[in-house]
Amino acid sequence: MDIKGKIYKDFLDRIDRFKTQNGPQQIKNQHNKGKLHARERIELLFDKNSFEELDAFVTSATPDTGFGKIDAAFGDGVVIGHGKVNGRLVYVYAQDFNVMGGSLGAVHAKKIMKVQELALRVGAPIIGLIDSGGARIQEGVASLSGYASIFHNNVHSSGVIPQISVILGPAAGGAVYSPALTDFIFMTKNTSYMFVTGPDVVKEVLNEEVTFDELGGAEAHARKSGVANFIYEDEENTILGVKKLLSFFPSNNLENPPFIEPKTKKDVFIEKLRTIVPDDPNKPYDVKKVIELTVDQDSFFEVSEQFAPNLVIGFARLDGKAIGIIANQPKVLAGVIDINSSLKGARFVRFCDAFNIPLLTLEDVPGFLPGLDQEHNGIIKHGAKLLFAFSEATVPKITVILRKAYGGAFCVLNSKNIGGDYNFAWPTAEIAVMGPEGAVSILYKRELQKSDDPKKLKKEFASKYRQEVANPYIADEKGYIDEVIDPADTRKKLIIAFETLENKHVDNPSRKHGNMPL
Ligand code: HXC
């Protein structure tokens, strides 16, 4: 039958209306704000012609409340569906700011819940492309209820399928809590912001003047709050970042991450690693160099780069297999563990553990950051989160001690006693209860007090301590680590060690859940 025949008139009329609602004007509205249209974003995310839309023709079911008009546009302000990202199934919802500011009413919420539930049922990642004024004011409690159901679904899916939120416009009010419950948050600079209460409320309640950007822009959340894990200059690069991140993940918690053949075959003997740690133990170096030399060429993808940079975390590949890396950064605060780095590390370890991504710890840590500020803000409970996360993780776990491994930090950073499968140390490793200066001040207090030149004597004692106590061979001989290795062999040792752990299986006692020190 001719598609243009009378019987198809209604069908074709609806398609025309649909096209008009997603036409050049709507695209221009977004471009004028420096943003892309929801459909342009979807096109960037998915492999060509792989997107299949669901519920394109649903409309708001809410009758006019008499307070503000309700737009009966097809789709109710959110595009949902599924497609392929690098050949693998992914679900999406993308809010359309053209329809009542992308605000969330009952039908809009039901659509998001539909893809959340489908993604969970089939075991595929879900991505939220968020550009919304929050709860739709006209729909009142129905909007709030919709948000609550979305939050509930987020929690149900946590640890089962990867969930990623991409903030590409406003995310205001309680609307920020769905992203906060997901695994990773991306933001685009200048056009996206997230806050619980906006600048007007801040002014009213606290009499403080802040701009949208200062309060909840991408930079603020990447550097200060740590809420945003990745920020980019524009939407194209933000979405490319999402695709790159997905390449490290399995589709769900029952699968392993995909193998990706390294583009360049890398030698396993890397002589440069022998000279990275400086002779002077107090001199910094960049641990990212160690990472880059060790993992597959260009495979390192850093997470939360700007937040707590004294701890570097990120994904990489070793001989094509995904790993998660946690590394102290001697270049920043000497790589010390503080509250923010504990939170950053703990959350990352838990994500990797949930999704079968083996963990590599590169350790060079002088200890926990001392002081009133840290103690009063709870370094005890926050540091315990990192300890808890490493202890409970059952994925393959390997540590390489590059230099300092002092005090509690030695225990926390995946020591053998909390389940490290293989713990290696470079000859430059210093393993002891505390650093030389602190130890000498306690053990030789009297001698130092009596000395004519206490500074010189302390230096001598410290050097003796470093040689005789804080060396890796004592730990090696007593079995607290597995082996002191030549740094040049690190890549080879890690590839072999992770390979032996591929079928690792740990049976933990049955329980509802542990009680992490939140
Ligand atoms: C209904 C909304 C809306 C909302 C925006 N619009 N937000 N409609 N409910 N929440 C509509 C506007 O009326 C307007 O419609 C269109 O979207 C575009 O909005 P503008 O204000 O013209 O755009 P812009 O200048 O870019 O400003 C965007 C904005 C602003 C900053 C997001 O609209 C705004 O402040 N909205 C409210 C944000 C907020 O406070 N949300 C929190 C709600 S409470 P017309 O017809 O003129 O085009 C919440 C609690 C959830 O979310 C709790 C869950 C537990």
Coordinates of C-alpha atoms and ligand atoms in Angstrom, one line a residue:
M1 CA 0.0 0.0 0.0
D2 CA 1.1 3.5 -0.8
I3 CA 2.5 5.1 2.4
K4 CA 1.0 8.4 1.2
G5 CA -2.4 6.8 1.1
K6 CA -5.3 8.2 3.2
I7 CA -5.0 5.5 5.8
Y8 CA -1.5 6.8 6.8
K9 CA -2.5 10.4 7.0
D10 CA -2.6 10.6 10.8
F11 CA 0.6 8.6 11.0
L12 CA 2.4 11.0 8.7
D13 CA 0.9 14.1 10.4
R14 CA 2.3 12.9 13.7
I15 CA 5.7 12.4 12.1
D16 CA 5.6 15.9 10.7
R17 CA 4.7 17.3 14.1
F18 CA 7.5 15.4 15.7
K19 CA 10.0 16.7 13.1
T20 CA 8.8 20.3 13.6
Q21 CA 9.3 19.9 17.4
N22 CA 12.9 18.8 16.7
G23 CA 13.6 21.2 13.9
P24 CA 16.1 23.9 13.1
Q25 CA 14.6 26.4 15.6
Q26 CA 15.0 24.0 18.6
I27 CA 18.6 23.3 17.5
K28 CA 19.3 27.0 17.1
N29 CA 17.9 27.7 20.6
Q30 CA 20.5 25.3 22.1
H31 CA 23.3 26.6 19.9
N32 CA 22.5 30.1 21.0
K33 CA 23.2 29.0 24.6
G34 CA 26.5 27.3 23.5
K35 CA 24.9 23.9 23.8
L36 CA 24.0 21.1 21.5
H37 CA 20.5 19.7 21.0
A38 CA 19.6 16.4 22.8
R39 CA 19.5 14.6 19.4
E40 CA 22.9 16.0 18.4
R41 CA 24.3 14.7 21.6
I42 CA 22.9 11.2 21.0
E43 CA 24.3 11.2 17.5
L44 CA 27.8 12.0 18.9
L45 CA 27.5 9.2 21.5
F46 CA 26.4 6.3 19.4
D47 CA 27.8 4.3 16.5
K48 CA 26.3 5.5 13.2
N49 CA 22.6 4.7 12.7
S50 CA 22.6 2.5 15.8
F51 CA 20.2 4.6 18.0
E52 CA 16.7 3.3 18.5
E53 CA 14.3 5.7 20.2
L54 CA 11.6 4.6 22.6
D55 CA 8.5 6.5 23.6
A56 CA 9.0 9.3 21.1
F57 CA 5.3 10.1 21.0
V58 CA 4.3 10.1 24.6
T59 CA 3.1 13.4 26.0
S60 CA 2.6 14.9 29.4
A61 CA -0.5 13.2 31.0
T62 CA -1.0 16.0 33.5
P63 CA -4.1 18.2 32.9
D64 CA -3.5 22.0 33.1
T65 CA -3.1 22.9 36.7
G66 CA -4.0 26.5 36.0
F67 CA -0.6 27.5 37.3
G68 CA 1.8 27.8 34.4
K69 CA 1.2 26.1 31.0
I70 CA 2.1 22.5 30.3
D71 CA 3.6 21.9 26.9
A72 CA 2.0 18.8 25.3
A73 CA 5.1 18.2 23.1
F74 CA 5.8 14.7 21.9
G75 CA 8.4 13.1 24.2
D76 CA 7.7 15.3 27.2
G77 CA 11.2 16.8 27.2
V78 CA 13.4 13.7 27.2
V79 CA 14.7 11.4 24.5
I80 CA 15.2 7.8 25.5
G81 CA 16.5 4.7 23.8
H82 CA 19.4 2.5 23.1
G83 CA 22.3 2.2 20.7
K84 CA 25.8 0.8 20.3
V85 CA 28.9 2.5 21.6
N86 CA 31.9 0.9 19.9
G87 CA 29.7 -2.1 19.1
R88 CA 28.3 -2.6 22.6
L89 CA 24.7 -2.0 23.8
V90 CA 24.2 1.2 25.9
Y91 CA 21.0 2.8 27.1
V92 CA 20.5 6.6 27.2
Y93 CA 18.2 9.4 28.3
A94 CA 18.8 12.9 27.0
Q95 CA 16.8 15.8 28.4
D96 CA 15.6 18.4 25.9
F97 CA 15.8 21.9 27.3
N98 CA 13.4 23.1 24.6
V99 CA 10.5 21.5 26.3
M100 CA 9.8 23.4 29.6
G101 CA 13.5 23.7 30.3
G102 CA 14.0 19.9 30.3
S103 CA 12.1 19.9 33.5
L104 CA 11.0 16.6 35.0
G105 CA 7.3 15.8 35.2
A106 CA 5.6 12.5 35.8
V107 CA 5.8 11.2 32.2
H108 CA 9.3 12.5 31.7
A109 CA 10.3 10.6 34.9
K110 CA 8.6 7.4 33.7
K111 CA 10.6 7.5 30.5
I112 CA 13.8 7.7 32.4
M113 CA 12.8 4.9 34.7
K114 CA 11.9 2.8 31.7
V115 CA 15.5 2.9 30.3
Q116 CA 16.9 2.5 33.8
E117 CA 14.9 -0.7 34.2
L118 CA 15.6 -2.0 30.7
A119 CA 19.4 -1.4 31.2
L120 CA 19.3 -3.3 34.5
R121 CA 17.3 -6.2 33.0
V122 CA 19.6 -6.7 30.1
G123 CA 22.8 -5.8 31.9
A124 CA 23.9 -2.8 29.8
P125 CA 25.4 0.6 30.9
I126 CA 23.1 3.6 31.1
I127 CA 24.1 7.2 30.3
G128 CA 22.1 10.3 31.4
L129 CA 22.6 13.4 29.3
I130 CA 21.3 16.1 31.7
D131 CA 20.1 19.5 30.7
S132 CA 17.2 20.4 33.0
G133 CA 15.6 23.0 35.2
G134 CA 14.8 20.2 37.7
A135 CA 11.4 19.2 39.1
R136 CA 8.6 20.6 36.8
I137 CA 7.0 23.2 39.0
Q138 CA 3.5 22.8 37.4
E139 CA 3.3 19.1 38.2
G140 CA 4.1 19.5 41.9
V141 CA 4.4 16.4 43.9
A142 CA 4.2 14.2 40.8
S143 CA 7.6 15.5 39.8
L144 CA 9.1 14.9 43.2
S145 CA 7.8 11.4 43.2
G146 CA 9.3 10.9 39.8
Y147 CA 12.7 12.0 41.0
A148 CA 12.5 9.7 44.1
S149 CA 11.8 6.7 41.8
I150 CA 14.7 7.5 39.6
F151 CA 17.0 7.8 42.7
H152 CA 15.7 4.4 43.9
N153 CA 16.5 2.8 40.5
N154 CA 20.0 4.4 40.6
V155 CA 20.7 2.7 43.9
H156 CA 19.3 -0.7 42.7
S157 CA 21.5 -0.6 39.6
S158 CA 24.6 0.5 41.6
G159 CA 27.3 -2.1 41.2
V160 CA 25.3 -4.1 38.7
I161 CA 25.5 -1.9 35.6
P162 CA 27.8 1.1 35.0
Q163 CA 25.9 4.4 35.3
I164 CA 27.3 7.6 34.0
S165 CA 25.9 11.1 34.3
V166 CA 26.8 13.8 31.8
I167 CA 25.9 17.4 32.9
L168 CA 25.4 19.5 29.8
G169 CA 23.3 22.4 31.2
P170 CA 21.6 23.0 34.5
A171 CA 21.2 20.4 37.1
A172 CA 19.6 22.1 40.0
G173 CA 17.9 21.2 43.3
G174 CA 17.3 17.6 44.2
A175 CA 18.0 16.8 40.5
V176 CA 21.7 16.7 41.4
Y177 CA 21.1 13.5 43.4
S178 CA 20.6 11.1 40.5
P179 CA 24.0 12.0 39.1
A180 CA 25.5 11.8 42.6
L181 CA 24.2 8.3 42.9
T182 CA 25.8 7.2 39.6
D183 CA 29.4 6.0 39.1
F184 CA 31.0 8.9 37.2
I185 CA 30.0 12.5 36.5
F186 CA 31.1 14.5 33.4
M187 CA 30.6 18.2 33.1
T188 CA 31.2 20.7 30.2
K189 CA 32.9 24.0 31.1
N190 CA 30.9 27.2 30.9
T191 CA 27.6 25.6 30.0
S192 CA 26.9 23.2 32.9
Y193 CA 26.3 23.7 36.6
M194 CA 25.2 21.6 39.5
F195 CA 23.9 22.9 42.9
V196 CA 21.4 22.0 45.6
T197 CA 20.4 25.7 45.9
G198 CA 21.2 28.4 43.3
P199 CA 22.8 31.8 43.7
D200 CA 19.5 33.5 44.4
V201 CA 18.8 31.3 47.5
V202 CA 22.4 31.7 48.6
K203 CA 22.0 35.5 48.5
E204 CA 18.7 35.3 50.3
V205 CA 19.8 32.9 53.1
L206 CA 23.4 33.8 53.5
N207 CA 23.6 37.2 52.0
E208 CA 26.5 36.0 49.8
E209 CA 27.0 36.9 46.2
V210 CA 28.1 34.0 44.0
T211 CA 27.9 33.4 40.3
F212 CA 26.5 30.2 38.8
D213 CA 30.0 29.1 37.8
E214 CA 31.6 29.8 41.2
L215 CA 28.9 27.9 43.0
G216 CA 28.4 24.9 40.8
G217 CA 30.4 25.2 37.5
A218 CA 32.6 22.4 36.1
E219 CA 35.8 23.8 37.5
A220 CA 34.4 24.2 41.0
H221 CA 33.2 20.6 41.0
A222 CA 36.3 19.2 39.5
R223 CA 38.7 21.0 41.8
K224 CA 36.9 21.7 45.1
S225 CA 34.0 19.4 45.7
G226 CA 35.2 16.4 43.7
V227 CA 31.7 15.9 42.4
A228 CA 32.8 16.0 38.8
N229 CA 35.2 13.3 37.7
F230 CA 35.8 14.6 34.2
I231 CA 35.5 18.1 32.7
Y232 CA 36.0 19.2 29.1
E233 CA 36.0 22.4 27.1
D234 CA 33.0 21.5 24.9
E235 CA 30.3 18.9 24.5
E236 CA 32.0 17.0 21.6
N237 CA 35.0 16.3 23.8
T238 CA 32.9 15.5 26.8
I239 CA 31.0 12.8 24.9
L240 CA 34.3 11.4 23.5
G241 CA 35.5 11.2 27.1
V242 CA 32.3 9.2 28.0
K243 CA 33.0 6.7 25.1
K244 CA 36.7 6.3 26.2
L245 CA 35.6 5.7 29.8
L246 CA 33.1 3.0 28.7
S247 CA 35.9 1.2 26.8
F248 CA 37.4 0.1 30.2
F249 CA 34.1 -1.3 31.6
P250 CA 32.3 -4.6 31.3
S251 CA 28.6 -4.2 30.4
N252 CA 27.7 -5.4 33.9
N253 CA 29.0 -6.9 37.1
L254 CA 28.9 -10.5 35.7
E255 CA 31.2 -9.8 32.8
N256 CA 34.9 -9.0 32.5
P257 CA 36.1 -5.8 30.9
P258 CA 36.8 -6.1 27.1
F259 CA 40.2 -6.9 25.8
I260 CA 41.6 -4.2 23.5
E261 CA 44.6 -5.2 21.5
P262 CA 47.4 -2.6 22.2
K263 CA 48.1 -0.5 19.1
T264 CA 51.8 -0.7 19.6
K265 CA 53.6 -3.7 21.0
K266 CA 55.6 -2.4 24.0
D267 CA 58.8 -3.9 25.3
V268 CA 58.5 -5.4 28.7
F269 CA 62.0 -4.3 29.8
I270 CA 61.8 -0.6 30.6
E271 CA 65.2 0.7 31.7
K272 CA 63.9 4.3 32.2
L273 CA 62.0 3.1 35.3
R274 CA 65.3 2.6 37.0
T275 CA 66.1 6.3 37.1
I276 CA 62.7 7.9 38.0
V277 CA 63.0 7.8 41.7
P278 CA 65.6 10.4 42.7
D279 CA 68.6 9.5 44.9
D280 CA 67.5 12.1 47.5
P281 CA 64.5 10.5 49.3
N282 CA 63.0 14.0 49.9
K283 CA 63.0 14.9 46.2
P284 CA 59.7 14.6 44.4
Y285 CA 59.0 13.0 41.0
D286 CA 56.0 12.5 38.9
V287 CA 54.3 9.1 39.5
K288 CA 52.4 9.6 36.2
K289 CA 55.7 8.9 34.4
V290 CA 55.9 5.6 36.2
I291 CA 52.3 4.8 35.1
E292 CA 52.8 5.8 31.5
L293 CA 56.0 3.8 31.1
T294 CA 54.5 0.7 32.7
V295 CA 51.1 0.5 31.0
D296 CA 50.2 0.0 27.4
Q297 CA 51.0 3.0 25.1
D298 CA 48.6 5.9 25.6
S299 CA 46.2 3.8 27.6
F300 CA 46.1 5.7 30.9
F301 CA 42.9 7.6 31.4
E302 CA 43.0 9.6 34.6
V303 CA 39.9 10.1 36.8
S304 CA 39.3 13.1 39.0
E305 CA 42.6 14.7 37.9
Q306 CA 42.1 18.0 39.6
F307 CA 40.6 16.8 42.9
A308 CA 43.1 15.6 45.6
P309 CA 46.0 15.4 43.1
N310 CA 48.2 13.9 45.9
L311 CA 46.6 10.6 44.8
V312 CA 46.4 9.7 41.2
I313 CA 43.6 7.3 40.1
G314 CA 42.6 6.1 36.7
F315 CA 42.1 3.3 34.2
A316 CA 44.7 1.8 31.9
R317 CA 45.5 -1.4 30.1
L318 CA 48.3 -3.9 30.6
D319 CA 48.8 -6.1 27.5
G320 CA 45.2 -5.2 26.4
K321 CA 43.5 -5.9 29.8
A322 CA 41.9 -3.1 31.8
I323 CA 43.2 -2.3 35.3
G324 CA 42.4 0.4 37.8
I325 CA 45.4 2.3 39.2
I326 CA 45.8 4.1 42.5
A327 CA 49.1 5.9 42.9
N328 CA 50.5 8.3 45.5
Q329 CA 51.8 11.4 43.8
P330 CA 55.1 12.5 45.4
K331 CA 54.9 15.8 43.4
V332 CA 51.9 17.0 45.4
L333 CA 52.1 17.2 49.2
A334 CA 54.7 14.4 49.0
G335 CA 51.9 12.0 48.2
V336 CA 50.5 12.1 51.7
I337 CA 47.1 10.6 52.4
D338 CA 44.5 13.2 53.6
I339 CA 40.7 13.3 53.8
N340 CA 40.1 14.1 50.1
S341 CA 42.5 11.5 48.7
S342 CA 41.0 8.9 51.0
L343 CA 37.5 9.6 49.7
K344 CA 38.8 9.7 46.1
G345 CA 40.7 6.4 46.4
A346 CA 38.0 4.5 48.3
R347 CA 35.3 5.3 45.8
F348 CA 37.5 4.3 42.9
V349 CA 38.6 1.0 44.5
R350 CA 34.9 0.1 45.1
F351 CA 33.9 0.8 41.5
C352 CA 36.8 -1.4 40.2
D353 CA 35.9 -4.1 42.6
A354 CA 32.2 -4.0 41.6
F355 CA 33.0 -4.3 37.9
N356 CA 35.8 -6.9 37.9
I357 CA 38.6 -4.4 37.2
P358 CA 41.9 -5.6 38.8
L359 CA 43.7 -3.0 41.0
L360 CA 47.3 -1.9 40.8
T361 CA 48.6 0.3 43.7
L362 CA 51.8 2.3 43.2
E363 CA 52.9 3.3 46.6
D364 CA 55.1 6.2 47.7
V365 CA 53.5 7.6 50.8
P366 CA 55.1 9.3 53.8
G367 CA 51.9 8.7 55.9
F368 CA 48.7 10.4 56.8
L369 CA 48.5 14.2 56.8
P370 CA 48.8 15.4 60.4
G371 CA 47.1 18.5 62.0
L372 CA 44.0 20.0 63.6
D373 CA 42.2 20.5 60.3
Q374 CA 42.5 16.9 59.3
E375 CA 41.8 15.4 62.7
H376 CA 38.7 17.6 63.4
N377 CA 37.3 16.9 59.9
G378 CA 37.6 13.2 60.4
I379 CA 40.7 11.8 58.8
I380 CA 40.2 8.8 61.1
K381 CA 36.8 7.9 59.6
H382 CA 37.7 9.0 56.1
G383 CA 41.0 7.2 56.0
A384 CA 39.2 4.1 57.3
K385 CA 37.0 4.2 54.1
L386 CA 40.1 3.6 52.0
L387 CA 41.2 0.8 54.3
F388 CA 37.7 -0.7 54.2
A389 CA 37.5 -0.4 50.4
F390 CA 40.9 -2.1 49.8
S391 CA 40.1 -4.8 52.4
E392 CA 36.8 -5.8 51.0
A393 CA 37.8 -5.7 47.4
T394 CA 38.1 -9.2 46.0
V395 CA 39.4 -8.4 42.5
P396 CA 43.1 -9.2 41.8
K397 CA 45.1 -6.7 43.8
I398 CA 48.8 -5.9 43.3
T399 CA 51.0 -3.3 45.0
V400 CA 54.4 -2.0 43.9
I401 CA 56.2 0.0 46.6
L402 CA 58.2 2.5 44.7
R403 CA 59.7 4.4 47.7
K404 CA 58.0 5.3 51.0
A405 CA 55.6 3.0 52.7
Y406 CA 55.5 4.4 56.2
G407 CA 53.1 3.7 59.1
G408 CA 49.4 3.2 58.8
A409 CA 49.7 4.1 55.1
F410 CA 51.7 0.9 54.5
C411 CA 48.8 -1.1 56.0
V412 CA 46.0 0.8 54.2
L413 CA 47.5 0.8 50.7
N414 CA 46.7 -2.8 49.8
S415 CA 49.3 -4.5 52.1
K416 CA 49.4 -8.3 51.9
N417 CA 47.7 -8.4 55.3
I418 CA 44.5 -6.8 53.9
G419 CA 44.4 -9.0 50.9
G420 CA 47.1 -7.8 48.5
D421 CA 47.8 -10.8 46.2
Y422 CA 51.3 -9.8 45.1
N423 CA 53.3 -7.1 46.8
F424 CA 56.5 -6.1 45.1
A425 CA 59.0 -3.4 46.1
W426 CA 61.7 -1.6 44.2
P427 CA 65.2 -1.4 45.7
T428 CA 64.4 2.2 46.5
A429 CA 61.6 1.2 48.9
E430 CA 61.6 2.4 52.5
I431 CA 59.2 0.4 54.6
A432 CA 59.0 1.1 58.4
V433 CA 56.7 2.3 61.2
M434 CA 57.6 5.9 60.5
G435 CA 59.9 8.1 58.5
P436 CA 63.6 8.3 59.6
E437 CA 63.4 11.8 61.1
G438 CA 60.4 11.0 63.3
A439 CA 61.8 7.6 64.4
V440 CA 65.2 9.0 65.3
S441 CA 63.6 11.9 67.4
I442 CA 61.8 9.3 69.5
L443 CA 64.4 6.6 69.8
Y444 CA 67.4 8.8 70.3
K445 CA 65.7 11.7 72.2
R446 CA 68.3 11.7 75.0
E447 CA 71.3 11.4 72.8
L448 CA 70.1 14.3 70.6
Q449 CA 69.4 16.4 73.7
K450 CA 72.9 15.8 75.0
S451 CA 74.6 16.4 71.7
D452 CA 76.6 19.6 70.8
D453 CA 75.4 19.3 67.2
P454 CA 71.9 17.6 67.4
K455 CA 71.2 18.5 63.7
K456 CA 74.3 16.6 62.5
L457 CA 73.7 13.7 64.8
K458 CA 70.0 13.4 63.7
K459 CA 71.1 13.3 60.1
E460 CA 73.6 10.5 60.8
F461 CA 71.0 8.5 62.8
A462 CA 68.4 9.0 60.1
S463 CA 70.8 7.8 57.4
K464 CA 71.6 4.7 59.5
Y465 CA 67.9 4.1 60.0
R466 CA 67.2 4.4 56.3
Q467 CA 69.9 1.8 55.5
E468 CA 69.4 -0.6 58.3
V469 CA 65.6 -0.4 59.1
A470 CA 63.7 1.2 56.3
N471 CA 64.9 -0.9 53.5
P472 CA 62.8 -3.4 51.5
Y473 CA 65.0 -6.4 52.2
I474 CA 63.8 -6.9 55.8
A475 CA 60.2 -7.0 54.6
D476 CA 61.3 -9.3 51.8
E477 CA 63.2 -11.7 54.1
K478 CA 60.3 -11.8 56.5
G479 CA 57.7 -12.4 53.8
Y480 CA 55.8 -9.1 54.3
I481 CA 56.2 -8.4 50.6
D482 CA 56.7 -11.0 47.9
E483 CA 59.8 -9.8 46.1
V484 CA 62.2 -6.9 45.6
I485 CA 62.2 -6.4 41.8
D486 CA 64.3 -4.5 39.3
P487 CA 62.1 -1.5 38.3
A488 CA 62.9 -2.2 34.7
D489 CA 61.0 -5.5 35.0
T490 CA 57.9 -3.9 36.5
R491 CA 55.7 -4.2 33.4
K492 CA 56.7 -7.8 32.8
K493 CA 56.2 -8.8 36.5
L494 CA 52.7 -7.1 36.5
I495 CA 51.6 -8.8 33.3
I496 CA 52.6 -12.2 34.6
A497 CA 51.2 -11.6 38.1
F498 CA 47.8 -10.3 36.8
E499 CA 47.6 -13.3 34.4
T500 CA 47.9 -15.7 37.3
L501 CA 45.1 -14.0 39.1
E502 CA 42.6 -14.2 36.2
N503 CA 40.6 -17.0 37.9
K504 CA 40.9 -15.5 41.4
H505 CA 37.9 -16.4 43.5
V506 CA 37.2 -15.3 47.1
D507 CA 34.3 -16.5 49.2
N508 CA 33.3 -14.0 51.8
P509 CA 30.9 -14.8 54.7
S510 CA 27.3 -14.2 53.8
R511 CA 25.9 -10.9 55.1
K512 CA 23.4 -8.2 54.1
H513 CA 26.3 -5.7 53.7
G514 CA 29.3 -4.5 55.7
N515 CA 29.1 -1.2 57.6
M516 CA 31.6 1.0 55.9
P517 CA 32.6 4.0 58.1
L518 CA 30.6 6.6 56.2
Ligands
HXC1 C1 9.0 24.2 34.8 C2 10.7 25.2 33.9 C3 11.5 24.9 35.0 C4 11.0 24.1 36.0 C5 12.7 26.0 33.7 N1 11.5 26.0 33.1 N2 12.8 25.4 34.8 N3 9.4 24.9 33.9 N4 9.7 23.7 35.9 N5 11.7 23.6 37.1 C6 11.0 26.6 31.9 C7 10.9 28.1 32.0 O1 9.7 28.5 32.5 C8 11.1 28.5 30.5 O2 9.8 28.3 29.9 C9 12.0 27.4 30.0 O3 12.0 26.4 30.9 C10 13.4 27.9 29.9 O4 13.8 28.5 31.1 P1 14.5 29.9 31.2 O5 14.4 30.3 32.6 O6 13.9 30.8 30.2 O7 16.0 29.5 30.8 P2 17.3 30.1 31.3 O8 17.3 31.5 31.4 O9 18.4 29.4 30.5 O10 17.4 29.5 32.9 C11 17.5 28.2 33.1 C12 17.3 27.9 34.6 C13 16.0 28.5 35.1 C14 18.5 28.5 35.3 C15 17.3 26.4 34.8 O11 14.9 28.2 34.3 C16 15.7 28.1 36.5 O12 16.2 28.7 37.5 N6 14.8 27.1 36.6 C17 14.5 26.6 38.0 C18 15.6 25.8 38.5 C19 15.4 25.2 39.9 O13 15.3 25.9 40.9 N7 15.1 23.9 39.9 C20 14.9 23.3 41.1 C21 13.4 22.9 41.2 S1 13.2 22.0 42.7 P3 9.3 29.2 28.7 O14 7.9 28.7 28.5 O15 9.4 30.6 29.1 O16 10.2 28.9 27.6 C22 13.8 20.5 42.4 C23 13.6 19.6 43.5 C24 13.7 18.2 43.1 O17 14.3 20.1 41.4 C25 13.6 17.3 44.3 C26 13.9 15.9 44.0 C27 14.0 15.2 45.3

